[in-house]
Short mmCIF file of C-alpha atoms in Angstrom, two decimals:
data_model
loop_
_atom_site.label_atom_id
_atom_site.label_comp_id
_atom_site.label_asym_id
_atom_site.label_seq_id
_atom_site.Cartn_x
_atom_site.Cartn_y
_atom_site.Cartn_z
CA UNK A 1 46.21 -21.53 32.13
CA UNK A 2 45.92 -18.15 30.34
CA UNK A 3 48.67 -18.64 28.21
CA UNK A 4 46.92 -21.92 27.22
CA UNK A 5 43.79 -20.06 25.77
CA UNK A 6 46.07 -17.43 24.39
CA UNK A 7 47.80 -19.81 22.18
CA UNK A 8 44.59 -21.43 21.17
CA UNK A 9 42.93 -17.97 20.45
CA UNK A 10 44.69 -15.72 18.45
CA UNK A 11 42.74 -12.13 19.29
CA UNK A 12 43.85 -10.70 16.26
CA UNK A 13 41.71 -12.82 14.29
CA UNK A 14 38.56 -11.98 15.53
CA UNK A 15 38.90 -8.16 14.99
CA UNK A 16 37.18 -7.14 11.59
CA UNK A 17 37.45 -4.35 8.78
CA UNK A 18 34.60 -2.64 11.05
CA UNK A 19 37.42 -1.76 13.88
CA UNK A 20 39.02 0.36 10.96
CA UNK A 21 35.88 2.49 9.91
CA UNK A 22 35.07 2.90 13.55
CA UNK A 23 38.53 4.09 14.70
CA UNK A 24 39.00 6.30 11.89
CA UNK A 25 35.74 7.27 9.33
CA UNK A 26 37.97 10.02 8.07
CA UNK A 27 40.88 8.17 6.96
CA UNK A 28 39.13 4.98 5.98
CA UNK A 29 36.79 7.32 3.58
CA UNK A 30 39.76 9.59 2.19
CA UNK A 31 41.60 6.17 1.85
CA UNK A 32 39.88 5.74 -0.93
CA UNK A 33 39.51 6.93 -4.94
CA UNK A 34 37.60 9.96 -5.60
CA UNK A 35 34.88 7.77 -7.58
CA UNK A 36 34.82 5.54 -4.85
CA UNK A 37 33.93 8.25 -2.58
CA UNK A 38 31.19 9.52 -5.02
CA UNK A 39 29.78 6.69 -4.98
CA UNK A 40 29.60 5.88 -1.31
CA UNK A 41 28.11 9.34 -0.85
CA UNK A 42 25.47 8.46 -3.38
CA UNK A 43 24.40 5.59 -1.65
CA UNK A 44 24.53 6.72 1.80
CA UNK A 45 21.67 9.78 0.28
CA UNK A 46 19.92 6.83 -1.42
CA UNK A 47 19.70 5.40 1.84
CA UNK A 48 19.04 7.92 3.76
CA UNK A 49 16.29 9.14 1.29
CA UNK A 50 14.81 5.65 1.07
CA UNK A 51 14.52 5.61 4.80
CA UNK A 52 12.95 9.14 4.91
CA UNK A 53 10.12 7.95 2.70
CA UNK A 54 9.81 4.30 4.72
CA UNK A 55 9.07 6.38 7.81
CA UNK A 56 7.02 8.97 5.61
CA UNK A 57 4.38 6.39 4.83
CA UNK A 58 4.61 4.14 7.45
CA UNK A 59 4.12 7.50 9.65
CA UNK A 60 1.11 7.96 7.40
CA UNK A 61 -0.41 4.76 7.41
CA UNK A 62 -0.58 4.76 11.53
CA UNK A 63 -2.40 8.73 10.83
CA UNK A 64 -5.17 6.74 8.46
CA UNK A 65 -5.30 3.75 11.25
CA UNK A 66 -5.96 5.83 13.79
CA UNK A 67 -8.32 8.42 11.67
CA UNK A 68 -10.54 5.36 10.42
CA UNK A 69 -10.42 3.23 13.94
CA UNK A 70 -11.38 6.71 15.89
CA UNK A 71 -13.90 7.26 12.81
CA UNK A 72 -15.27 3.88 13.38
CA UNK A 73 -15.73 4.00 16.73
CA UNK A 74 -17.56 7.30 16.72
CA UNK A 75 -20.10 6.18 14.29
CA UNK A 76 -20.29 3.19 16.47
CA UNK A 77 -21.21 4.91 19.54
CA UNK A 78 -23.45 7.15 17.57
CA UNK A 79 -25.21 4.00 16.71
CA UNK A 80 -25.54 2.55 20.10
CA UNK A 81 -26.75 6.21 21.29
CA UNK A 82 -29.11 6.92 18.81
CA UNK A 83 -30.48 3.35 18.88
CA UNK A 84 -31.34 3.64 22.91
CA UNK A 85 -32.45 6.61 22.28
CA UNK A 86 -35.23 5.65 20.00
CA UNK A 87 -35.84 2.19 22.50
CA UNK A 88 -36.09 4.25 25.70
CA UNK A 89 -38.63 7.17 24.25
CA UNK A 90 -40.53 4.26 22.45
CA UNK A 91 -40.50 2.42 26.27
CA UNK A 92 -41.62 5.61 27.54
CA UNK A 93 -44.54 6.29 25.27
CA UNK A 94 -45.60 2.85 25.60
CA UNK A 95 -45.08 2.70 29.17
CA UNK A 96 -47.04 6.45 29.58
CA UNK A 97 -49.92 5.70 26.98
CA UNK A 98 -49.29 9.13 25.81
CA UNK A 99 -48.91 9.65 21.98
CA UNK A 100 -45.85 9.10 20.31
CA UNK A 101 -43.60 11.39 18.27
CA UNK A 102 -44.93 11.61 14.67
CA UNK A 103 -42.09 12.90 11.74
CA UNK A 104 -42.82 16.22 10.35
CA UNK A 105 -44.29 15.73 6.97
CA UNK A 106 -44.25 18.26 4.45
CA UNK A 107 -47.55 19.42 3.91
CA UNK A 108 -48.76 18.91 -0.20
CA UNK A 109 -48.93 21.95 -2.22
CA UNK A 110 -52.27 23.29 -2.67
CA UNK A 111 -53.29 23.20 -7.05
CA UNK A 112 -53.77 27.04 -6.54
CA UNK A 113 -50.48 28.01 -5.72
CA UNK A 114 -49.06 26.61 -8.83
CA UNK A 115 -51.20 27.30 -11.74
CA UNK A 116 -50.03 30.88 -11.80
CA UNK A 117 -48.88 31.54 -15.75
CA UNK A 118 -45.50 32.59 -14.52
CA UNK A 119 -44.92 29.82 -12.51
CA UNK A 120 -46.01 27.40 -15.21
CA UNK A 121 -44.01 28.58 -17.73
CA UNK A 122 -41.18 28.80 -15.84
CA UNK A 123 -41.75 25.29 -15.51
CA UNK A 124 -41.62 24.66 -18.71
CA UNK A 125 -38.59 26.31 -19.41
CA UNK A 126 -36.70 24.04 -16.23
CA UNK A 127 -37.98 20.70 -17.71
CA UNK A 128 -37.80 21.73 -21.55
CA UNK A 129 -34.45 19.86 -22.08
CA UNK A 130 -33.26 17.41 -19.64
CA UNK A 131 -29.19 17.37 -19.83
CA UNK A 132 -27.36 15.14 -17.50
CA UNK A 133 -24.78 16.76 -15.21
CA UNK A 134 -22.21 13.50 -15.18
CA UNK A 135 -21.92 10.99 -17.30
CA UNK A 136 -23.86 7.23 -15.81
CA UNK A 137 -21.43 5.05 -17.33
CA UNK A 138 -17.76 6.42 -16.10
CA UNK A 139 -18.82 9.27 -13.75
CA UNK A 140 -17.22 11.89 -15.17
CA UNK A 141 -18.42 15.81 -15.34
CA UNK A 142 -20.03 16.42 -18.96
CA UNK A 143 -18.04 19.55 -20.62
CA UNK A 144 -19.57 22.09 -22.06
CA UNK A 145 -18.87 21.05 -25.54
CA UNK A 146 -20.85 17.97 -25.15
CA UNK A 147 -23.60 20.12 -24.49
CA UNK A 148 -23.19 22.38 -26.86
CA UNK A 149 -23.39 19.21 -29.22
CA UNK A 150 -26.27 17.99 -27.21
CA UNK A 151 -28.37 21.13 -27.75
CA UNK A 152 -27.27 21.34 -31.51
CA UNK A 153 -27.57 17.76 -32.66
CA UNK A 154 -29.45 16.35 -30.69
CA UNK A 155 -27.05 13.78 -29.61
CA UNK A 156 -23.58 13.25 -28.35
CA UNK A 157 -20.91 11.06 -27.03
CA UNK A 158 -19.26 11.01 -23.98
CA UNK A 159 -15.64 11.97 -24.00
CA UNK A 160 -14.11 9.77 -21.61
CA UNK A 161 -16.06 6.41 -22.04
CA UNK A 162 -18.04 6.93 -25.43
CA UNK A 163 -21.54 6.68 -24.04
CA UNK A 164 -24.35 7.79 -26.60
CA UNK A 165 -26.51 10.55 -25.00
CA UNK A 166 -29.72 11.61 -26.53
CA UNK A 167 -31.89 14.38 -25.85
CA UNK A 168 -34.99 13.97 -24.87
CA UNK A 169 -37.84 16.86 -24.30
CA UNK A 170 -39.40 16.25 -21.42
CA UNK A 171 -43.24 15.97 -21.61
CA UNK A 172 -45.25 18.75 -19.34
CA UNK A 173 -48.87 19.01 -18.84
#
C-alpha cells in the first residue's frame, strides 16, 4: 500500500528552493555574483531599516494612546471630584443654614493711591504706544524690525501673512 502512494507522490517534488537557503545560507549567498550579493545586502538593510521605523512609530503611537487615554481619564475624574465636591458643600450649607462660601474678590483700588504724579506718568508712558506682541491674523511673533518700522512710520506689515498694522496712541485721562 505504501509503495502505491509512493508512486503517486513523488517527494521530490514538493521540496522547494527554500530547502537550499535553509541548508546552506552561506553557499546559496556566495553562489551568487558579487552585484547580486550587493544588492541582496541592500535590501535586507532596507528591510530591516523599514521595519525599525514601523516599530518606531507604531511604538510611539501606543506612548500618545496611552498618554492621552491616562490624560483623559484624569481630567475626567478631576471632573467628577471637583463636581461632588461643590454638590456635597452646597448640600451641606443648605442642609446647615449656615452661610455659604463666598469667592475672594479683589477689593477696588482706592482714587488716592493712584493719582500720585509718578504713578500717572508712568502710566502714560505704558499705554503711550500700544504694539502688538503676535501678529492676529497668522500668529506669529512680531520681529523687532516690524517695530522698529512701527515706531518710525507709523505703520507696517506683517512678515509672514502681510497684515497692515497701524499705530495707534492710546488715549489717557
Amino acid at each position: 500500500m505504501n509503495n502505491y502512494f509512493d508512486s503517486i507522490i513523488d517527494l521530490g517534488t514538493l521540496t522547494t528552493n527554500w530547502d537550499i537557503i535553509w541548508n546552506d545560507p552561506i553557499g546559496w549567498f556566495l553562489g551568487f555574483s558579487l552585484i547580486v550579493q550587493i544588492l541582496i545586502v541592500i535590501v535586507l538593510i532596507a528591510i530591516a531599516i523599514t521595519i525599525l521605523v514601523l516599530v518606531y512609530y507604531i511604538l510611539k503611537g501606543v506612548a500618545y494612546l496611552l498618554y492621552y487615554l491616562f490624560k483623559g481619564l484624569y481630567y475626567l475624574f478631576k471632573g467628577i471630584y471637583m463636581g461632588l465636591s461643590k454638590l456635597f458643600d452646597r448640600l451641606y450649607y443648605g442642609i446647615s443654614g449656615k452661610p455659604g462660601k463666598k469667592d475672594q474678590n479683589i477689593p477696588p483700588i482706592s482714587k488716592e493711591s493712584i493719582k500720585s504724579s509718578e504713578h500717572i506718568s508712568h502710566l502714560k508712558e505704558i499705554t503711550e504706544k500700544k504694539i502688538p506682541y503676535y501678529c492676529t491674523e497668522c500668529g506669529q511673533k512680531i520681529t523687532e524690525s516690524l517695530n522698529t518700522l512701527l515706531n518710525e512710520r507709523g505703520v507696517a506689515f506683517c512678515f509672514f501673512c502681510g497684515k497692515e498694522f497701524t499705530l495707534k496712541k492710546a488715549e489717557t485721562s
